[in-house]
Short mmCIF file of C-alpha atoms and ligand atoms in Angstrom, two decimals:
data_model
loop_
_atom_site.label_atom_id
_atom_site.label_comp_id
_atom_site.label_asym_id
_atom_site.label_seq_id
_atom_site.Cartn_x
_atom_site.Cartn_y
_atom_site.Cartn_z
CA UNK A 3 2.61 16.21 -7.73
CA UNK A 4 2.32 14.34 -10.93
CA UNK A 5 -0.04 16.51 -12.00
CA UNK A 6 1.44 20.21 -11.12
CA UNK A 7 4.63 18.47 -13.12
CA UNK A 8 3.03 17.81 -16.15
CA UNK A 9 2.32 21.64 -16.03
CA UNK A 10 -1.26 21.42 -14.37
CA UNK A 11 -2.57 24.15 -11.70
CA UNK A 12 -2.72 21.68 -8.71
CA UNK A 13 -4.51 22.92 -5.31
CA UNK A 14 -4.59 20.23 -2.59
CA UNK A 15 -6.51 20.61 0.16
CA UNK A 16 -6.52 19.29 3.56
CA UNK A 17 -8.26 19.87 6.67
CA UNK A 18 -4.95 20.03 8.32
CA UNK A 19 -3.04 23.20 8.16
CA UNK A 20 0.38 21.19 9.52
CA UNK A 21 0.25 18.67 6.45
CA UNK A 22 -0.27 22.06 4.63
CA UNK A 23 2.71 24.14 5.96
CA UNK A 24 4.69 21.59 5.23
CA UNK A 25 4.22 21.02 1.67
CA UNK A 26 3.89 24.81 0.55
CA UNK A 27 7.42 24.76 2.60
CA UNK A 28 8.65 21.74 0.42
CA UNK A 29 8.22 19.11 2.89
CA UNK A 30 6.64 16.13 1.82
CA UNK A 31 4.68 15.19 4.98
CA UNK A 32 5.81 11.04 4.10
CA UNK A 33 8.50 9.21 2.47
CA UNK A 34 8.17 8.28 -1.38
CA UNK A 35 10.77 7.85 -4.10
CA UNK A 36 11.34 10.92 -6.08
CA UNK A 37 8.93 13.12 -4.33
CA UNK A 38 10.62 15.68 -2.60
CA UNK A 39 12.40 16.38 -6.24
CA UNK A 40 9.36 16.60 -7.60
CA UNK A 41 7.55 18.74 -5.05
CA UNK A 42 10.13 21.22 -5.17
CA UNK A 43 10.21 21.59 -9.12
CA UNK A 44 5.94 22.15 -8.86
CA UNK A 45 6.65 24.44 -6.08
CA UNK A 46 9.45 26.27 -8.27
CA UNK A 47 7.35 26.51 -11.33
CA UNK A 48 3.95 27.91 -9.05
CA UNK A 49 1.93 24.89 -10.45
CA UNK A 50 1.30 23.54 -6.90
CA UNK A 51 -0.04 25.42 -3.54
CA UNK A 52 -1.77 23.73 -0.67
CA UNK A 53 -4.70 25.48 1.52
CA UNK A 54 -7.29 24.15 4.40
CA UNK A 55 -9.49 26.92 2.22
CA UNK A 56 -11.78 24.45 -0.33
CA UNK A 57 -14.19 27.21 -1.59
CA UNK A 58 -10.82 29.42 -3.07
CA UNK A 59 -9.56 26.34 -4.02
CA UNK A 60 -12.47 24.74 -6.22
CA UNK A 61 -13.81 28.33 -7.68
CA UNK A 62 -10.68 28.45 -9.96
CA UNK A 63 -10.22 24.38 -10.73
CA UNK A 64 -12.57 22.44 -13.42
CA UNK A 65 -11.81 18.97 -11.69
CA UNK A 66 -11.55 18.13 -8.19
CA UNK A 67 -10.48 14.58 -6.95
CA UNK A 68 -11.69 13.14 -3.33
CA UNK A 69 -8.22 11.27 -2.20
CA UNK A 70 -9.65 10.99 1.66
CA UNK A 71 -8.52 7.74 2.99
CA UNK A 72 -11.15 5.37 4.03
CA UNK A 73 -9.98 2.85 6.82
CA UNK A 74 -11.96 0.03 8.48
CA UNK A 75 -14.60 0.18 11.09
CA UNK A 76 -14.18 -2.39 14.02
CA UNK A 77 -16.80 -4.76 11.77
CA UNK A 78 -13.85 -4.73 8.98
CA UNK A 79 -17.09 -2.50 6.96
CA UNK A 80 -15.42 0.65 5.45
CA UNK A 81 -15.70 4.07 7.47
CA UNK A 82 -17.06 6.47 4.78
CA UNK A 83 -17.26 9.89 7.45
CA UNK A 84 -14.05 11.40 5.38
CA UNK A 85 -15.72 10.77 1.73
CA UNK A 86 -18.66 12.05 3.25
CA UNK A 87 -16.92 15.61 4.98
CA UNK A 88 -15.51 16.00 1.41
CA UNK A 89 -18.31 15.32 -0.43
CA UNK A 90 -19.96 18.45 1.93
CA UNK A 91 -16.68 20.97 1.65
CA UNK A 92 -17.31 20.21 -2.60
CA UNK A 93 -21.00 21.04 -2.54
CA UNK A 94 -20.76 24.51 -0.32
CA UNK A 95 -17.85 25.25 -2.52
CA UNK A 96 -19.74 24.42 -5.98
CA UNK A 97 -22.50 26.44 -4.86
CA UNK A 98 -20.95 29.74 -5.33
CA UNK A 99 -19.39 28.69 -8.55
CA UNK A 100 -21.34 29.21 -12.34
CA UNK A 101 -19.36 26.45 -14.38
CA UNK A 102 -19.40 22.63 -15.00
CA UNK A 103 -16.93 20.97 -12.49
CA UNK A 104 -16.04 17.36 -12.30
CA UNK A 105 -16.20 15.78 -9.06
CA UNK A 106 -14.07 12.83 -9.37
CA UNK A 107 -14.07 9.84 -6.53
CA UNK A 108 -10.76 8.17 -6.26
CA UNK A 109 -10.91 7.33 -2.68
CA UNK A 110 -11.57 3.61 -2.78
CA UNK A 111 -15.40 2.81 -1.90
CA UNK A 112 -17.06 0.01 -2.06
CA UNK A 113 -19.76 -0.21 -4.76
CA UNK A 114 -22.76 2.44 -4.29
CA UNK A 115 -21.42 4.41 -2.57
CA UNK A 116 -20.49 7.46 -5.12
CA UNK A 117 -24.75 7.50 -6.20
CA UNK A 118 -25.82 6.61 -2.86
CA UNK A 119 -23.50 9.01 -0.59
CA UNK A 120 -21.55 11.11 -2.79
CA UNK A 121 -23.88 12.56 -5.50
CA UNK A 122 -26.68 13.52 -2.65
CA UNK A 123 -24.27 15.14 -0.61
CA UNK A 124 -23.13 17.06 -3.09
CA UNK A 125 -26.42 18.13 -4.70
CA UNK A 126 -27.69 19.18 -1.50
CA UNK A 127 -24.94 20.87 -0.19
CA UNK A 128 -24.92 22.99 -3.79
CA UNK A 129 -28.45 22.79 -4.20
CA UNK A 130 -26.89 21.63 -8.28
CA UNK A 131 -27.93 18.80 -10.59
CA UNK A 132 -25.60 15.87 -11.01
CA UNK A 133 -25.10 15.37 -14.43
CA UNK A 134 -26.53 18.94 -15.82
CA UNK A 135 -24.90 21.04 -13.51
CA UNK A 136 -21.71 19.21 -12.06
CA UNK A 137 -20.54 15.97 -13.31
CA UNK A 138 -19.46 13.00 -11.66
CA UNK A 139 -16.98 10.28 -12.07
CA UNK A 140 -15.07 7.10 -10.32
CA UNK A 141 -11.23 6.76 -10.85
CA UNK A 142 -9.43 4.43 -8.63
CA UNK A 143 -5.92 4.45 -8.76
CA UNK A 144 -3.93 1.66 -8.86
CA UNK A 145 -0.44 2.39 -7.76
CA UNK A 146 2.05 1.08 -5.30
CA UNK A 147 3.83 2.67 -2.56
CA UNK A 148 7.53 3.19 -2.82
CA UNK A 149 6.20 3.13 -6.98
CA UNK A 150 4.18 5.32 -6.91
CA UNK A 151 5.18 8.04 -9.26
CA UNK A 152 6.26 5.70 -11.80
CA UNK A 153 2.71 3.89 -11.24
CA UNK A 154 1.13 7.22 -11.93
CA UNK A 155 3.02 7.69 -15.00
CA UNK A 156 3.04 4.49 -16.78
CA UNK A 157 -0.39 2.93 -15.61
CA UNK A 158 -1.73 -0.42 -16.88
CA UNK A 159 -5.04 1.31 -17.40
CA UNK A 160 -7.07 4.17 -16.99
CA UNK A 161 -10.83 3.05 -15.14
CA UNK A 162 -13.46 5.49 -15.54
CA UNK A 163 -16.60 5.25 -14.19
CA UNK A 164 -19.02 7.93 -15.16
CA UNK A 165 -22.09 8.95 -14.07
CA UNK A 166 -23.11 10.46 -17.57
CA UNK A 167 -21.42 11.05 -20.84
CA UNK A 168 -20.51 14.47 -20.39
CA UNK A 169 -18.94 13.57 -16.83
CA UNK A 170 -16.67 10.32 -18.70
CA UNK A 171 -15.52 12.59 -21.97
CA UNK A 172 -14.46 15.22 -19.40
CA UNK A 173 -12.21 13.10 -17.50
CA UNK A 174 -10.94 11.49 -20.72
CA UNK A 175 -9.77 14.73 -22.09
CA UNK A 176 -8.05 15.72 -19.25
CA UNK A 177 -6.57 12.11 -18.69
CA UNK A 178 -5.58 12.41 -22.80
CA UNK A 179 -4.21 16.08 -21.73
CA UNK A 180 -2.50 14.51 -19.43
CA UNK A 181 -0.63 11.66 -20.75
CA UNK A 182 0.03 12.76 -24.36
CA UNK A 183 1.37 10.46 -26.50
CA UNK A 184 1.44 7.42 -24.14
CA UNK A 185 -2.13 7.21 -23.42
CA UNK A 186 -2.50 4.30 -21.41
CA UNK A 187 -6.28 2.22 -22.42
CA UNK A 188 -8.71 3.43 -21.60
CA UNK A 189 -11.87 1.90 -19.65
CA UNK A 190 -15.55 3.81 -19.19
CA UNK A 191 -17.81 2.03 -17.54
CA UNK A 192 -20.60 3.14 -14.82
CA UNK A 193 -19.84 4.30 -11.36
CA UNK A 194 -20.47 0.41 -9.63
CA UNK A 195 -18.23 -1.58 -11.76
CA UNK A 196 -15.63 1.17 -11.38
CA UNK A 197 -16.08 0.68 -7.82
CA UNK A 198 -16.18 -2.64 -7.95
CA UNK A 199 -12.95 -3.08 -10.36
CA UNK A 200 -10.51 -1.32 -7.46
CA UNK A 201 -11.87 -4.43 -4.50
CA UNK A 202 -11.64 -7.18 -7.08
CA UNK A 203 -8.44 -5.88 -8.68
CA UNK A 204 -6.71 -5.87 -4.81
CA UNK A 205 -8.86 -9.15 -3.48
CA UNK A 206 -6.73 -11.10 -6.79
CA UNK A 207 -3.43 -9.59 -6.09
CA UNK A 208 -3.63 -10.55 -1.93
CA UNK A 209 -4.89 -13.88 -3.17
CA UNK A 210 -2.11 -14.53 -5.39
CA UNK A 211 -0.25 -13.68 -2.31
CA UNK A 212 -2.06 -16.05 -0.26
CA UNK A 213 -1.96 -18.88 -2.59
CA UNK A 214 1.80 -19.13 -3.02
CA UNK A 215 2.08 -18.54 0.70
CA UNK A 216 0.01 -21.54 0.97
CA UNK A 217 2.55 -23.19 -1.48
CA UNK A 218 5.17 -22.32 0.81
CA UNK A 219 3.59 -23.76 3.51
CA UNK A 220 3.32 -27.31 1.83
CA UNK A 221 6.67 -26.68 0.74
CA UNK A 222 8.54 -26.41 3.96
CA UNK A 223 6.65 -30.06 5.05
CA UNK A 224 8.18 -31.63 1.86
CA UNK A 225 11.65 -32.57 2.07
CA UNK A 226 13.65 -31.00 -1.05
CA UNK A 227 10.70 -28.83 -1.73
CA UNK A 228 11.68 -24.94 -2.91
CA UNK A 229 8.57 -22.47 -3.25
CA UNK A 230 10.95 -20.19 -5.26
CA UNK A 231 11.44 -23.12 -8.18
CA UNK A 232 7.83 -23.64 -8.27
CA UNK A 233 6.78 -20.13 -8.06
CA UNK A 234 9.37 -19.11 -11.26
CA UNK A 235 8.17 -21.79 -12.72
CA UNK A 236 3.70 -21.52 -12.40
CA UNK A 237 4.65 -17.83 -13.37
CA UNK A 238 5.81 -18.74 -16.70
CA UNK A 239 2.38 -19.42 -17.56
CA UNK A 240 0.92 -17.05 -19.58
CA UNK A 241 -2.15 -17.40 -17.66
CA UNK A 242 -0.91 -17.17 -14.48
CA UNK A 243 1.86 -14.74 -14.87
CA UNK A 244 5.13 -13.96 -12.56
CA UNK A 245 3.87 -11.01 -10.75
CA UNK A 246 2.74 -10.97 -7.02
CA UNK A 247 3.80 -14.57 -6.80
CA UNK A 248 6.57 -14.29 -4.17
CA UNK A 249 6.02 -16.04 -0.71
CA UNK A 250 6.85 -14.22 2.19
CA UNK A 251 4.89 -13.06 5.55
CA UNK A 252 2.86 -12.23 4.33
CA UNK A 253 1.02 -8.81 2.78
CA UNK A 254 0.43 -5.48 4.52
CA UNK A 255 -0.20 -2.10 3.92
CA UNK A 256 -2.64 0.00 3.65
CA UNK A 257 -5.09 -1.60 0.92
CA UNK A 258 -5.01 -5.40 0.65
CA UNK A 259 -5.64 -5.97 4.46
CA UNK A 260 -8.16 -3.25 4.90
CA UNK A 261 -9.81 -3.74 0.97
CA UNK A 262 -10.11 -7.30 1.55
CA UNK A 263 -11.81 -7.14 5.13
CA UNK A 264 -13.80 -4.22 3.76
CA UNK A 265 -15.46 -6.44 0.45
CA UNK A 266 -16.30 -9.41 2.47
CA UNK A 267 -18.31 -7.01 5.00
CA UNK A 268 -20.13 -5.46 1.75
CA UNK A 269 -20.94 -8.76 0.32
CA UNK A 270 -22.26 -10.16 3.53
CA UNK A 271 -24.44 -7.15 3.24
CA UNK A 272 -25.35 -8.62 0.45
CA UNK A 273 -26.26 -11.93 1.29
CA UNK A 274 -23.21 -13.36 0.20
CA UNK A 275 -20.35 -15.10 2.05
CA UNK A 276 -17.30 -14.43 0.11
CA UNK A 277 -15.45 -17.95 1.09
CA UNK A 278 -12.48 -17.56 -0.63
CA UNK A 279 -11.59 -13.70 0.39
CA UNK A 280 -12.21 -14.86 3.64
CA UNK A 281 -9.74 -17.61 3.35
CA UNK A 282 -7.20 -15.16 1.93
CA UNK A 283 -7.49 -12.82 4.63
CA UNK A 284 -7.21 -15.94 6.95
CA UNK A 285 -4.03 -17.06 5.56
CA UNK A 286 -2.55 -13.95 6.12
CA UNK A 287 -2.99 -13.68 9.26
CA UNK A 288 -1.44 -16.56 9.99
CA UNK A 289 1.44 -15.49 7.83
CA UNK A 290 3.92 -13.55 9.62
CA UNK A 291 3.86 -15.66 12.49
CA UNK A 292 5.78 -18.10 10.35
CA UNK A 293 8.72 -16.32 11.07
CA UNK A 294 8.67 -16.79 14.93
CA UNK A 295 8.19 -21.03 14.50
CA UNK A 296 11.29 -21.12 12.34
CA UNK A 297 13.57 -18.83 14.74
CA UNK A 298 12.49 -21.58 17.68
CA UNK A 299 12.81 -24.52 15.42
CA UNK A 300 16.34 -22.78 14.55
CA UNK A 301 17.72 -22.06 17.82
CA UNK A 302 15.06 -23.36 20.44
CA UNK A 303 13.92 -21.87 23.30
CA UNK A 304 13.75 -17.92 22.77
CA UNK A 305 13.62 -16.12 25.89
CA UNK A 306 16.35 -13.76 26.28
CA UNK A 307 17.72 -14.62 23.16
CA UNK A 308 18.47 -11.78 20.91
CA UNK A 309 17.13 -11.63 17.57
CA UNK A 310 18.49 -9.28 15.21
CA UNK A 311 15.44 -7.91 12.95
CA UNK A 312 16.19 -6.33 9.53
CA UNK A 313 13.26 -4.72 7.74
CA UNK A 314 9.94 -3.14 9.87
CA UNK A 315 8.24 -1.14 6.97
CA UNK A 316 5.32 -3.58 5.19
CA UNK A 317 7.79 -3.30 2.20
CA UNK A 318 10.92 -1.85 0.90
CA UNK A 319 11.07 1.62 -0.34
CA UNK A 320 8.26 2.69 2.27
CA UNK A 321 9.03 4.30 6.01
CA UNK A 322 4.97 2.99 6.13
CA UNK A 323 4.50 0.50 8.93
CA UNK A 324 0.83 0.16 8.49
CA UNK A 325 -0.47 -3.49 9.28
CA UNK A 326 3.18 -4.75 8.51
CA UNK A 327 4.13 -8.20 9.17
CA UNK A 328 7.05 -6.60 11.35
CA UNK A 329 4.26 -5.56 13.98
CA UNK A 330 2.79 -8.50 14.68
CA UNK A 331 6.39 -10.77 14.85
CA UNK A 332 7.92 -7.86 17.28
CA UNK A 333 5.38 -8.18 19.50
CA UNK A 334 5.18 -12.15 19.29
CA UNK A 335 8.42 -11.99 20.19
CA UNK A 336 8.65 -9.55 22.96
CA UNK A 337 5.69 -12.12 24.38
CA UNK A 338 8.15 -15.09 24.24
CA UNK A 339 10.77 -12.51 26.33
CA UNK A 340 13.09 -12.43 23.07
CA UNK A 341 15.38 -9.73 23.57
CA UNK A 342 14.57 -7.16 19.81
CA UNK A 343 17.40 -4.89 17.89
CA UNK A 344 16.12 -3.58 14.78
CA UNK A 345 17.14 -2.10 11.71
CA UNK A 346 15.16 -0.25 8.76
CA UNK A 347 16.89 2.00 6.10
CA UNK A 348 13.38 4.36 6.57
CA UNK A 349 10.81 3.12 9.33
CA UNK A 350 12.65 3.76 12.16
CA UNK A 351 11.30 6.88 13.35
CA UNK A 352 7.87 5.13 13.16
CA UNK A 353 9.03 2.41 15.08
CA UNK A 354 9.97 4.33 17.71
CA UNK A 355 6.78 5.47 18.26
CA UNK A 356 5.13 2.15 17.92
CA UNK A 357 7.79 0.22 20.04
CA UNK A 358 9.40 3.13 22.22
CA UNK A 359 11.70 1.28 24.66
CA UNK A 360 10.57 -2.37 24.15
CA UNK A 361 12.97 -3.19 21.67
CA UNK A 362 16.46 -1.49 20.65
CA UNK A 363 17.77 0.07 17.05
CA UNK A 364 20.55 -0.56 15.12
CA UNK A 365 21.81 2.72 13.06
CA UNK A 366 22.87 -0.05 10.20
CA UNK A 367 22.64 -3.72 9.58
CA UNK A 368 25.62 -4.61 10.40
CA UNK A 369 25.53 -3.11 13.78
CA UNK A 370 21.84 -5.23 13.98
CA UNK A 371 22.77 -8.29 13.60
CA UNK A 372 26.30 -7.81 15.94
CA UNK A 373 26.15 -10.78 18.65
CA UNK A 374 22.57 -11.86 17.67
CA UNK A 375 22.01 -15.50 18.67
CA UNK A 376 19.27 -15.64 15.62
CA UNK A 377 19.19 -12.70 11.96
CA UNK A 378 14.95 -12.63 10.98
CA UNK A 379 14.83 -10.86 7.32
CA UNK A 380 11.34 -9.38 7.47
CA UNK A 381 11.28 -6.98 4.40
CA UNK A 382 13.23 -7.25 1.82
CA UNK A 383 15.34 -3.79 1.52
CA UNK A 384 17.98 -3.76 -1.33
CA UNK A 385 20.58 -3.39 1.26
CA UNK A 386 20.07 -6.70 3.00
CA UNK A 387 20.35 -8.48 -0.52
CA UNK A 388 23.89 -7.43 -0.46
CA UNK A 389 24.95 -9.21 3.21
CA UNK A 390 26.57 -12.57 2.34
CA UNK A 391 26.97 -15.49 4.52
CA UNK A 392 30.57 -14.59 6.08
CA UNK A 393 29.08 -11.17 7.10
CA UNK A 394 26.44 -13.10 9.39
CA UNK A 395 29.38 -15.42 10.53
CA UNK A 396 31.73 -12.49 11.54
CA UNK A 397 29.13 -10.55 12.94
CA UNK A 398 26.40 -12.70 14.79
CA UNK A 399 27.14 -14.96 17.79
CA UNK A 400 26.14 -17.81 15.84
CA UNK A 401 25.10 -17.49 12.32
CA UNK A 402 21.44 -18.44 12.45
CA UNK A 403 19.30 -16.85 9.63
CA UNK A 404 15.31 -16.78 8.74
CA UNK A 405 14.98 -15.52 5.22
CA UNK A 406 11.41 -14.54 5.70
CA UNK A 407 11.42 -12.98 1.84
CA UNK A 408 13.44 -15.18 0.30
CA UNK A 409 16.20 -12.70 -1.04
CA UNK A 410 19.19 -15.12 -0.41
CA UNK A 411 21.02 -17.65 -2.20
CA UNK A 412 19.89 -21.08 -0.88
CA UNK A 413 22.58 -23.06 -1.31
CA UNK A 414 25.29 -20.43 -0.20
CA UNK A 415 23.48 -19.66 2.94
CA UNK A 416 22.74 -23.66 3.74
CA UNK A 417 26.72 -24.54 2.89
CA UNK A 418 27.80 -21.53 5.80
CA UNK A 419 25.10 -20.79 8.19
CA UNK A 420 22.35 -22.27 10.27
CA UNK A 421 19.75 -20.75 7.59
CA UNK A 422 15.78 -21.93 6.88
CA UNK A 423 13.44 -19.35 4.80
CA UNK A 424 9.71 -19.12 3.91
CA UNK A 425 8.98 -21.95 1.79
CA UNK A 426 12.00 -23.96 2.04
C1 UDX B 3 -1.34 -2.25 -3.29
C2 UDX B 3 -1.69 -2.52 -4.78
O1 UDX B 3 -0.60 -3.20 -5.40
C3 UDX B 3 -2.02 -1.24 -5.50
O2 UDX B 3 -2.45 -1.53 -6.81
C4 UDX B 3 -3.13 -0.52 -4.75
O3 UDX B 3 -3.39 0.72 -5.36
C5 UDX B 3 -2.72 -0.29 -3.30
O4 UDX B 3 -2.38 -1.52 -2.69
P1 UDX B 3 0.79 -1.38 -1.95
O5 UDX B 3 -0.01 -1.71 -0.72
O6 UDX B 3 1.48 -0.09 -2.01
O7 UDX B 3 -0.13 -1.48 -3.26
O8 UDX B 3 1.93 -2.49 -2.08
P2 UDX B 3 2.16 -3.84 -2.90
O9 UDX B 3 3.40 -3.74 -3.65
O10 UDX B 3 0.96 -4.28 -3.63
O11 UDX B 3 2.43 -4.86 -1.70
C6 UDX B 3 1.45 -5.13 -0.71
C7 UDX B 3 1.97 -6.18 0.24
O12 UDX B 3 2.04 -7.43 -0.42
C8 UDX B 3 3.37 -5.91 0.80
O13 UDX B 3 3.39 -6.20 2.18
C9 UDX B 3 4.25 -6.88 0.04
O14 UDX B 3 5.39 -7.29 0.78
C10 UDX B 3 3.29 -8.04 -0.18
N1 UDX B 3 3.64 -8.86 -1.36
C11 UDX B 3 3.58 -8.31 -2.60
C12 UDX B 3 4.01 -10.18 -1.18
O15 UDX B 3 4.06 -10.69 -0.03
N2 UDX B 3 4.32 -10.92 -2.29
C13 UDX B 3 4.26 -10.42 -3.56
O16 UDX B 3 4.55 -11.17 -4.50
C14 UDX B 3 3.89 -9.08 -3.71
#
């Protein structure tokens, strides 16, 4: 969308024609700030047009990007089949064409994987020359659902891994054509670091993640203790900066869970046990049942109590509930007989399809946390910031609160309310 906005020709293909009806009607097929407006104006201005047809598609384009997801086999390895169907539709199609194209891997793979798979796929399937013939490049993306636009407009970075020369200065120009003026840096380096650069990049954020949560974990056995003070404050070092330093339940999503699983299976094909990604992973896990220990240290016992949930998606700004904390607490709960009403500003049509009749929804907070014997703040939407402690003492049947993000004011909450949070 960025792309077709910024006045490219944008074709995206998909081997599913409903995904595909959907956008050429306008529809963005999931929920992301400032997409809609800006499929619309691409769709307005003819710069965008999706088609399950690849070989119409790639005749008239110069680059083509593989953006196939690939999730986790049952090992935690990476599943490579869609990178690999890709890789197949771009060879057939590049065999009928007479020009250079760029075939550019942004699906994130573990290291290899674009010379191993990728590049013999494609020469086969076109019966072409990497390098001579076609080029080839490796372009992970860094951005952040619910950011994403803004992400892909004001990166920290540009990686480029190339498999020759002529493949890199290619995808420089059009990255240059792209951003103008506010060329972000620029890095060209082969096809493994590349690779390489998008695992280690998310293994250091989710182990920022799982060090503070660690913190907070020490913190809540040390009387007077705040994670939040010592958090603001390591952050203030240069070195160790403020960003992804916030304790919570925990990270989900679709990358650090499944990118973090996925490089310890490809170093322990390598011979190497990757101790500490392990112990991040490990951590995590443990994470979100954090919140369930301090509802029954709140309020005890917690069958057929109800417990007022606010927040499902794995953050705010997302309807995504992929590996979110949320899951694994719901059903934690529902195991101890808890009685569940939930409320998400955007998830909850994917809840009801994960949850169905198990639990019951709330159309708005308020209306959530009505006669709950115990609030749980699981992700930390803007609109739950604004709730202050009288709202939980008019509302709730007692107010007993788990700030599981940390988004209240400590000593309010502690003066009014039965109240403990991550870290605390
Ligand atoms: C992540 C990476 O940030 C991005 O660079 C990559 O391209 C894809 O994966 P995303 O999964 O969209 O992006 O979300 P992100 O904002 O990174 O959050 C991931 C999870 O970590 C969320 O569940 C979030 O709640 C949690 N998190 C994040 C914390 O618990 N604490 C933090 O300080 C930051």
């Amino acid at each position: 969308m960025c792309f077709a906005n910024k006045g490219f020709k944008v074709t995206g293909i998909d081997i599913d024609s409903e995904k595909v009806k959907l956008i050429n009607m306008g529809k963005s097929p999931f929920r992301e700030p400032g997409l809609d407006e800006l499929l619309m104006k691409a769709l307005g201005k003819r710069l965008l047009h999706c088609t399950t047809n690849q070989e119409h598609a790639l005749e008239k384009s110069g680059v083509s990007f593989i953006t196939v997801g690939t999730p986790s086999l049952p090992d935690g390895s990476i599943d490579l089949d869609f990178v690999g169907a890709a890789s197949q539709s771009i060879g057939e199609a590049l065999k009928k064409m007479n020009k250079y194209h760029v075939v550019v891997v942004k699906s994130t793979v573990t290291p290899g994987t674009t010379e191993k798979v990728v590049k013999p796929i494609v020469e086969e399937r076109s019966g072409k020359h990497c390098g001579s013939e076609f080029g080839l490049c490796v372009n992970p993306e860094f951005l952040k659902e619910g950011s994403a636009i803004h992400d892909m407009l004001n990166p920290d970075r540009i990686v480029i891994g190339e498999y020759d020369k002529r493949s890199g200065e290619s995808l420089e120009k059009f990255y240059k054509d792209f951003y103008g003026e506010s060329m972000p840096p620029i890095i060209r380096t082969n096809l493994t670091n590349s690779e390489l650069i998008k695992y280690a990049n998310n293994a250091f954020l989710a182990t920022k993640i799982s060090f503070i949560n660690t913190i907070a974990n020490i913190c809540e056995r040390l009387r007077g203790a705040d994670v939040k003070v010592v958090a603001k404050s390591i952050g203030l070092d240069n070195r160790v900066s403020p960003f992804f330093l916030n304790a919570g339940l925990g990270y989900g999503g679709s990358c650090f869970p499944k990118d973090t699983k996925a490089l310890i299976a490809f170093s322990k094909s390598l011979g190497y046990m990757p101790e500490l990604v392990e112990a991040v992973t490990k951590v995590n896990e443990a994470q979100p049942f954090k919140a369930v220990d301090l509802a029954e240290k709140l309020i005890g016992n917690l069958k057929n109590k109800r417990i007022a949930i606010l927040g499902l998606s794995f953050k705010p700004n997302t309807d995504d509930l992929r590996n979110a904390p949320s899951l694994k607490i719901v059903n934690f709960l529902l195991k101890k007989e808890a009685k569940i009403i939930a409320y998400d500003p955007k998830a909850m049509d994917n809840a009801k399809k994960i949850f169905g009749v198990k639990i019951e929804y709330a159309s708005s907070a308020i209306k959530c946390i009505k006669g709950a014997d115990c609030c749980i703040i699981i992700t930390e939407w803007d609109v739950f910031r604004k709730l202050k402690p009288g709202d939980f003492i008019k509302h709730m049947k007692k107010p007993c609160i788990i700030d599981g993000r940390r988004i209240y004011n400590t000593a309010a909450f502690l003066d009014d309310t039965k109240f403990m949070a991550i870290g605390l």
